[in-house]
Coordinates of C-alpha atoms in Angstrom, one line a residue:
M1403 CA 1.1 20.8 19.4
P1404 CA -1.9 20.1 17.1
D1405 CA 0.0 19.7 13.8
N1406 CA 0.8 16.3 12.5
V1407 CA 4.2 16.8 10.9
R1408 CA 6.9 18.2 13.0
G1409 CA 8.6 21.5 12.2
K1410 CA 5.8 23.6 10.6
N1411 CA 6.2 26.5 13.1
Q1412 CA 9.3 27.8 11.3
G1413 CA 10.2 27.7 7.6
P1414 CA 13.4 26.0 6.5
G1415 CA 16.4 28.1 7.2
K1416 CA 14.5 30.8 9.2
P1417 CA 16.5 31.5 12.3
A1418 CA 14.9 31.5 15.7
K1419 CA 14.4 34.9 17.3
P1420 CA 16.7 35.6 20.3
A1421 CA 14.9 35.1 23.6
D1422 CA 13.8 38.2 25.5
R1423 CA 15.6 37.9 28.9
R1424 CA 13.6 40.6 30.6
P1425 CA 11.5 39.6 33.7
A1426 CA 8.1 38.4 32.8
A1427 CA 6.5 41.3 34.6
A1428 CA 8.3 43.7 32.3
R1429 CA 7.7 42.0 29.0
G1430 CA 4.5 40.0 29.5
L1431 CA 4.2 36.2 29.7
T1432 CA 5.7 34.0 27.0
Y1433 CA 5.3 30.3 26.1
R1434 CA 8.7 29.7 27.7
D1435 CA 7.3 31.0 31.1
A1436 CA 4.6 28.3 30.8
G1437 CA 7.3 25.6 30.4
V1438 CA 7.5 25.3 26.6
D1439 CA 10.8 26.1 24.9
I1440 CA 10.1 26.5 21.2
D1441 CA 13.7 27.4 20.4
A1442 CA 15.1 24.2 22.0
K1443 CA 12.5 22.2 20.1
M1444 CA 13.3 23.8 16.8
R1445 CA 17.0 23.1 17.3
A1446 CA 16.3 19.5 17.8
I1447 CA 13.9 19.4 14.8
N1448 CA 16.6 20.9 12.5
R1449 CA 18.8 18.0 13.4
I1450 CA 16.0 15.5 12.9
K1451 CA 15.5 16.8 9.4
L1452 CA 19.0 15.7 8.5
I1453 CA 18.6 12.3 10.1
A1454 CA 15.2 11.7 8.4
R1455 CA 16.4 12.6 4.9
G1456 CA 18.8 9.6 5.1
T1457 CA 15.7 7.4 4.9
F1458 CA 14.0 9.1 1.9
G1459 CA 13.5 7.2 -1.3
K1460 CA 12.2 8.4 -4.6
G1461 CA 8.6 8.2 -3.4
V1462 CA 9.0 11.0 -0.8
L1463 CA 7.8 14.3 -2.3
T1464 CA 8.1 16.6 0.8
D1465 CA 10.8 17.4 3.3
I1466 CA 10.3 17.3 7.0
G1467 CA 8.5 20.5 7.9
S1468 CA 5.5 20.3 5.6
F1469 CA 2.0 20.2 7.1
G1470 CA 1.6 16.8 5.6
G1471 CA 3.9 14.2 4.2
L1472 CA 3.5 13.3 0.5
F1473 CA 4.4 9.9 -0.9
D1474 CA 4.1 8.9 -4.6
L1475 CA 2.5 5.5 -4.6
T1476 CA 3.5 4.8 -8.2
T1477 CA 7.1 4.5 -7.1
A1478 CA 6.3 1.6 -4.7
G1479 CA 6.3 -1.0 -7.5
A1480 CA 4.0 -2.6 -10.0
F1481 CA 0.7 -3.5 -8.4
R1482 CA -2.5 -4.6 -10.2
H1483 CA -4.6 -3.6 -7.2
P1484 CA -2.5 -1.9 -4.5
V1485 CA -3.9 -2.0 -1.0
L1486 CA -2.6 0.2 1.8
V1487 CA -2.0 -1.4 5.1
S1488 CA -1.6 0.8 8.2
S1489 CA -0.8 0.2 11.9
A1490 CA 0.0 2.2 15.0
D1491 CA 1.7 1.1 18.2
G1492 CA 4.0 2.2 21.1
V1493 CA 6.9 0.7 23.1
G1494 CA 5.0 0.3 26.4
T1495 CA 6.9 0.2 29.7
K1496 CA 10.1 -0.8 28.0
L1497 CA 10.6 3.0 28.0
K1498 CA 11.1 2.7 31.8
I1499 CA 14.4 0.9 31.1
A1500 CA 15.5 3.6 28.8
F1501 CA 14.7 6.2 31.5
L1502 CA 16.7 4.2 34.1
T1503 CA 19.8 3.7 31.9
G1504 CA 19.8 7.0 29.9
N1505 CA 20.0 4.8 26.7
H1506 CA 17.4 6.2 24.3
R1507 CA 19.1 4.9 21.1
T1508 CA 17.3 1.6 20.7
V1509 CA 13.6 2.2 21.6
G1510 CA 13.1 4.0 18.3
M1511 CA 14.3 0.9 16.5
D1512 CA 11.9 -1.2 18.7
L1513 CA 9.0 1.0 17.6
V1514 CA 9.7 0.9 13.9
N1515 CA 10.3 -2.9 13.8
H1516 CA 7.2 -3.6 15.9
C1517 CA 5.1 -1.7 13.4
I1518 CA 6.8 -3.3 10.4
N1519 CA 6.0 -6.8 11.8
D1520 CA 2.4 -5.8 12.4
I1521 CA 1.7 -5.0 8.7
L1522 CA 4.1 -7.8 7.5
V1523 CA 1.7 -10.4 8.8
Q1524 CA -0.8 -9.3 6.1
G1525 CA 1.8 -9.5 3.4
A1526 CA 2.6 -5.8 3.2
A1527 CA 6.0 -4.1 2.8
P1528 CA 6.5 -0.7 4.5
L1529 CA 6.4 2.6 2.6
F1530 CA 6.6 5.3 5.2
F1531 CA 6.6 5.9 9.0
L1532 CA 5.6 8.7 11.2
D1533 CA 6.3 9.2 14.9
Y1534 CA 4.9 11.0 17.9
I1535 CA 7.3 12.0 20.7
A1536 CA 5.9 13.8 23.8
M1537 CA 7.7 14.9 26.9
G1538 CA 7.3 17.4 29.7
K1539 CA 10.4 19.4 28.8
V1540 CA 12.2 19.1 25.5
D1541 CA 15.6 17.4 25.8
P1542 CA 17.2 17.9 22.4
Q1543 CA 19.7 15.1 22.8
V1544 CA 17.0 12.6 23.8
I1545 CA 14.9 13.5 20.8
I1546 CA 18.0 13.1 18.5
D1547 CA 18.8 9.7 20.0
L1548 CA 15.2 8.6 19.5
A1549 CA 15.2 9.9 15.9
T1550 CA 18.5 8.2 15.2
G1551 CA 17.0 4.8 16.2
L1552 CA 13.9 5.5 14.2
A1553 CA 15.9 6.3 11.1
R1554 CA 18.2 3.4 11.4
A1555 CA 15.4 0.9 11.6
C1556 CA 13.6 2.6 8.7
R1557 CA 16.7 2.5 6.5
E1558 CA 17.2 -1.2 7.3
S1559 CA 13.7 -2.0 6.0
G1560 CA 13.5 0.5 3.1
C1561 CA 10.9 2.6 4.9
A1562 CA 10.9 6.4 4.8
L1563 CA 10.7 8.4 8.0
I1564 CA 8.4 10.9 6.4
G1565 CA 7.3 13.0 9.4
G1566 CA 6.1 13.2 12.9
E1567 CA 5.3 15.4 15.9
T1568 CA 7.4 16.5 18.9
A1569 CA 5.1 17.8 21.7
E1570 CA 6.4 19.6 24.8
M1571 CA 3.7 19.2 27.5
P1572 CA 4.6 20.7 30.9
D1573 CA 3.1 18.9 33.9
F1574 CA 2.1 15.8 31.8
Y1575 CA 5.3 13.8 32.2
K1576 CA 7.8 13.4 35.0
P1577 CA 11.2 15.0 34.5
G1578 CA 13.3 12.7 32.2
E1579 CA 10.3 10.7 31.0
Y1580 CA 8.5 10.8 27.6
D1581 CA 6.2 8.7 25.4
V1582 CA 6.7 7.7 21.8
A1583 CA 4.3 6.2 19.3
G1584 CA 4.6 5.1 15.7
F1585 CA 2.4 5.0 12.6
I1586 CA 3.2 3.0 9.6
V1587 CA 1.8 2.6 6.1
G1588 CA 2.7 -0.3 3.7
V1589 CA 1.4 -1.8 0.5
V1590 CA 0.4 -5.2 -0.8
D1591 CA -1.4 -6.3 -4.0
R1592 CA -4.9 -7.3 -3.1
D1593 CA -4.6 -10.8 -4.4
K1594 CA -1.4 -11.3 -2.3
V1595 CA -3.0 -10.2 1.0
I1596 CA -2.3 -12.8 3.7
D1597 CA -5.5 -13.0 5.8
G1598 CA -5.5 -16.5 7.2
S1599 CA -8.6 -17.5 5.2
R1600 CA -6.8 -20.5 3.6
I1601 CA -5.6 -22.0 6.9
A1602 CA -6.8 -25.5 7.4
A1603 CA -6.2 -28.5 9.6
G1604 CA -2.9 -30.2 8.8
D1605 CA -1.0 -26.9 8.1
I1606 CA 2.4 -26.6 9.8
L1607 CA 3.5 -23.9 12.3
I1608 CA 7.0 -22.6 11.8
G1609 CA 8.4 -20.3 14.5
L1610 CA 11.1 -17.7 14.0
P1611 CA 13.2 -16.7 17.0
S1612 CA 12.9 -13.5 19.0
T1613 CA 15.8 -11.5 20.4
G1614 CA 14.3 -11.4 23.9
L1615 CA 11.2 -9.7 25.3
H1616 CA 10.8 -7.5 22.2
T1617 CA 8.3 -4.9 23.5
N1618 CA 5.9 -6.8 25.7
G1619 CA 5.7 -8.1 29.2
Y1620 CA 7.9 -5.3 30.7
S1621 CA 5.6 -4.5 33.6
L1622 CA 6.0 -8.0 34.9
A1623 CA 9.7 -8.2 33.9
R1624 CA 10.4 -5.0 35.8
K1625 CA 8.6 -6.3 38.9
I1626 CA 10.7 -9.5 38.8
F1627 CA 14.1 -7.8 38.2
F1628 CA 13.8 -4.6 40.1
E1629 CA 11.4 -5.4 42.9
K1630 CA 11.6 -9.2 43.6
R1631 CA 15.3 -9.5 42.8
N1632 CA 16.2 -5.9 43.8
F1633 CA 18.6 -5.7 40.8
R1634 CA 20.0 -2.5 39.3
P1635 CA 20.1 -2.0 35.5
D1636 CA 23.8 -2.6 35.6
T1637 CA 23.6 -5.8 37.6
R1638 CA 25.2 -8.7 35.7
V1639 CA 23.0 -11.8 35.8
P1640 CA 25.2 -15.0 35.3
E1641 CA 22.2 -17.0 34.0
L1642 CA 21.7 -14.5 31.3
G1643 CA 25.4 -13.8 30.5
R1644 CA 24.8 -10.0 30.5
T1645 CA 23.4 -7.1 32.6
V1646 CA 19.7 -6.6 33.2
A1647 CA 19.8 -3.5 31.1
D1648 CA 21.4 -5.2 28.1
E1649 CA 18.8 -8.0 28.3
L1650 CA 15.8 -5.8 28.6
L1651 CA 16.9 -3.3 26.0
A1652 CA 17.6 -6.0 23.4
V1653 CA 16.1 -4.6 20.1
H1654 CA 12.7 -5.9 18.9
R1655 CA 13.7 -7.5 15.6
A1656 CA 12.0 -7.0 12.3
Y1657 CA 11.2 -10.1 10.2
L1658 CA 10.8 -8.3 6.8
Q1659 CA 14.1 -9.2 5.3
P1660 CA 14.0 -13.0 5.8
L1661 CA 10.4 -13.2 4.7
R1662 CA 10.3 -10.7 1.8
G1663 CA 10.9 -13.3 -0.8
L1664 CA 8.0 -15.5 0.4
L1665 CA 5.3 -12.8 0.6
A1666 CA 4.1 -13.1 -3.0
T1667 CA 4.6 -16.8 -3.4
G1668 CA 1.4 -17.9 -1.8
A1669 CA 3.3 -20.3 0.5
L1670 CA 2.3 -18.4 3.7
Y1671 CA -1.3 -19.0 4.6
G1672 CA -1.0 -16.9 7.8
M1673 CA 1.4 -15.1 10.1
A1674 CA 1.2 -14.1 13.7
H1675 CA 3.4 -11.5 15.3
I1676 CA 3.8 -12.6 18.9
T1677 CA 3.4 -9.4 20.9
G1678 CA 1.2 -8.5 23.9
G1679 CA -1.0 -11.5 24.7
G1680 CA 1.8 -14.0 23.8
F1681 CA 0.9 -17.2 22.0
T1682 CA -2.5 -17.5 23.6
D1683 CA -4.1 -14.3 22.3
N1684 CA -2.2 -13.6 19.1
I1685 CA -2.4 -16.9 17.2
P1686 CA -6.3 -17.0 17.3
R1687 CA -6.4 -13.6 15.6
I1688 CA -5.5 -15.2 12.3
L1689 CA -7.4 -18.5 12.6
P1690 CA -10.6 -19.1 10.6
R1691 CA -13.6 -20.9 12.1
G1692 CA -13.3 -24.6 12.7
V1693 CA -9.6 -24.8 13.5
S1694 CA -7.2 -24.3 16.4
A1695 CA -3.4 -24.2 16.8
R1696 CA -1.5 -26.9 18.6
I1697 CA 1.7 -25.7 20.0
D1698 CA 4.3 -28.4 20.8
V1699 CA 6.0 -27.0 23.9
G1700 CA 9.7 -27.9 23.9
S1701 CA 10.1 -27.9 20.1
W1702 CA 12.2 -24.7 20.2
P1703 CA 14.9 -23.4 22.5
V1704 CA 13.4 -21.0 25.1
L1705 CA 15.6 -18.1 25.7
P1706 CA 17.3 -18.0 29.1
V1707 CA 15.5 -14.7 30.1
F1708 CA 12.1 -16.5 30.0
S1709 CA 13.3 -19.5 32.1
Y1710 CA 14.9 -17.1 34.5
M1711 CA 11.8 -15.0 35.0
K1712 CA 9.6 -18.1 35.3
D1713 CA 11.7 -19.4 38.2
A1714 CA 12.3 -16.0 39.8
G1715 CA 8.7 -15.0 39.7
R1716 CA 7.2 -18.5 40.2
I1717 CA 5.1 -17.9 37.2
G1718 CA 2.9 -20.6 35.8
D1719 CA 3.1 -21.9 32.2
E1720 CA -0.3 -20.4 31.3
E1721 CA 0.8 -17.0 32.4
M1722 CA 4.1 -17.2 30.7
F1723 CA 2.6 -18.1 27.3
R1724 CA 0.0 -15.4 27.6
T1725 CA 2.5 -12.6 28.6
F1726 CA 5.7 -13.3 26.7
N1727 CA 6.9 -14.5 23.3
M1728 CA 8.9 -17.3 24.9
G1729 CA 11.6 -17.0 22.3
I1730 CA 9.4 -17.0 19.2
G1731 CA 8.6 -13.6 17.7
M1732 CA 6.9 -14.6 14.5
I1733 CA 4.8 -17.7 13.6
L1734 CA 4.2 -18.8 10.0
V1735 CA 1.3 -21.0 8.9
V1736 CA 2.4 -23.1 5.9
P1737 CA 0.6 -25.9 4.1
M1738 CA 2.4 -29.2 4.5
H1739 CA 3.2 -29.6 0.8
R1740 CA 5.1 -26.3 0.8
E1741 CA 6.9 -26.7 4.1
A1742 CA 10.2 -27.8 2.5
E1743 CA 10.1 -24.8 0.1
V1744 CA 9.6 -22.4 3.0
R1745 CA 12.3 -24.0 5.1
A1746 CA 14.7 -24.0 2.2
H1747 CA 14.1 -20.3 1.7
L1748 CA 14.7 -19.5 5.4
D1749 CA 17.9 -21.6 5.3
K1750 CA 19.2 -19.6 2.4
Q1751 CA 18.5 -16.4 4.3
G1752 CA 20.4 -17.7 7.3
E1753 CA 17.2 -17.5 9.4
K1754 CA 16.8 -20.0 12.2
H1755 CA 13.4 -21.6 12.3
Y1756 CA 11.6 -24.4 14.2
R1757 CA 8.6 -26.5 13.5
I1758 CA 6.6 -25.7 16.6
G1759 CA 3.1 -27.2 16.0
E1760 CA 0.2 -27.8 13.7
I1761 CA -3.2 -26.6 12.8
V1762 CA -5.9 -28.9 14.1
V1763 CA -9.7 -29.1 14.1
G1764 CA -11.0 -26.8 16.8
N1765 CA -12.6 -23.6 17.8
R1766 CA -10.0 -20.9 17.3
R1767 CA -7.8 -21.4 20.3
V1768 CA -4.3 -22.4 21.2
I1769 CA -3.7 -26.0 22.6
Y1770 CA -0.5 -26.6 24.3
A1771 CA 1.0 -30.1 24.1
A1772 CA 4.3 -31.7 25.0
G1773 CA 6.7 -31.5 22.1
T1774 CA 10.0 -32.8 21.2
A1775 CA 13.5 -31.4 21.5
A1776 CA 14.1 -28.3 19.4
S1777 CA 15.4 -28.7 15.9
S1778 CA 15.8 -26.2 13.1

């Protein structure tokens, strides 16, 4: 479907025409004969409209179903020089766990939260979100489950689910499988943009804990759990204290709420969202020339799932830190003279945090060193 906001094919309240049940030879070919069921899609979209409206704030000027979503930027707050920040992402092969379990309620939350974190690192708060869902044959309940997760995460972060696209693509996807992608737009005042340019040797690295794998490293994780260990999704793993499915479907958390009050203070010189590429590839993305990041390994509690996978897969430290978040989903770069202020704010928010390293003179890379026992 070429349109970029779902539901344009039919006006609000216009009933779908009853299907012609005559043989194709008698009535001529239809889209349904080619594998696309527009009526099933529209039934799902009508439910999604109700779900999405629950995320609308005063800035949303159009309902789901318009050709484009309109948002009034003047409602976003008082900005001297507003800058829009956008990002797009997917959930990766974490979707395979949803397919195996039939649980499609959390991957929508993963998608929204991942995108929120990606614009948060530049100091932006989200305004609105759009999604793209594609599958071989429309399953209305799966679409509704996905949309429910999208809407829940949007509501929790004050972000409007303003539109999207649902594409039925016969022969592109295996039965029961689909893909989903998200697109987010946020805003930040130009003089409050966090771009890493102020980072200097001596600054402190503060790590905020993840809830698990988040949305990265799943191809390796699936190989360990389902091939090497030959587990099923419902296998309970004593070392993890829960089933494989519960561990691997743990929701990718958003860090907006605990950090919102710090964004405009100037206390955050940089932030790194630890996604694909782990520590090794994500931290250098925010470093200016002339510095590196020293990570004090052992200075935070590594989640059991990472220790388990390391042992089960006989994975080296270098590979672990370049594939997984190792229990730290967001890293803050803070000047030493403002560390106490930032940590006091996080304490007030009830957010666990760990001093995990320091900025040192170097050439924009990550240096791993032996650290001390974790302390928040």
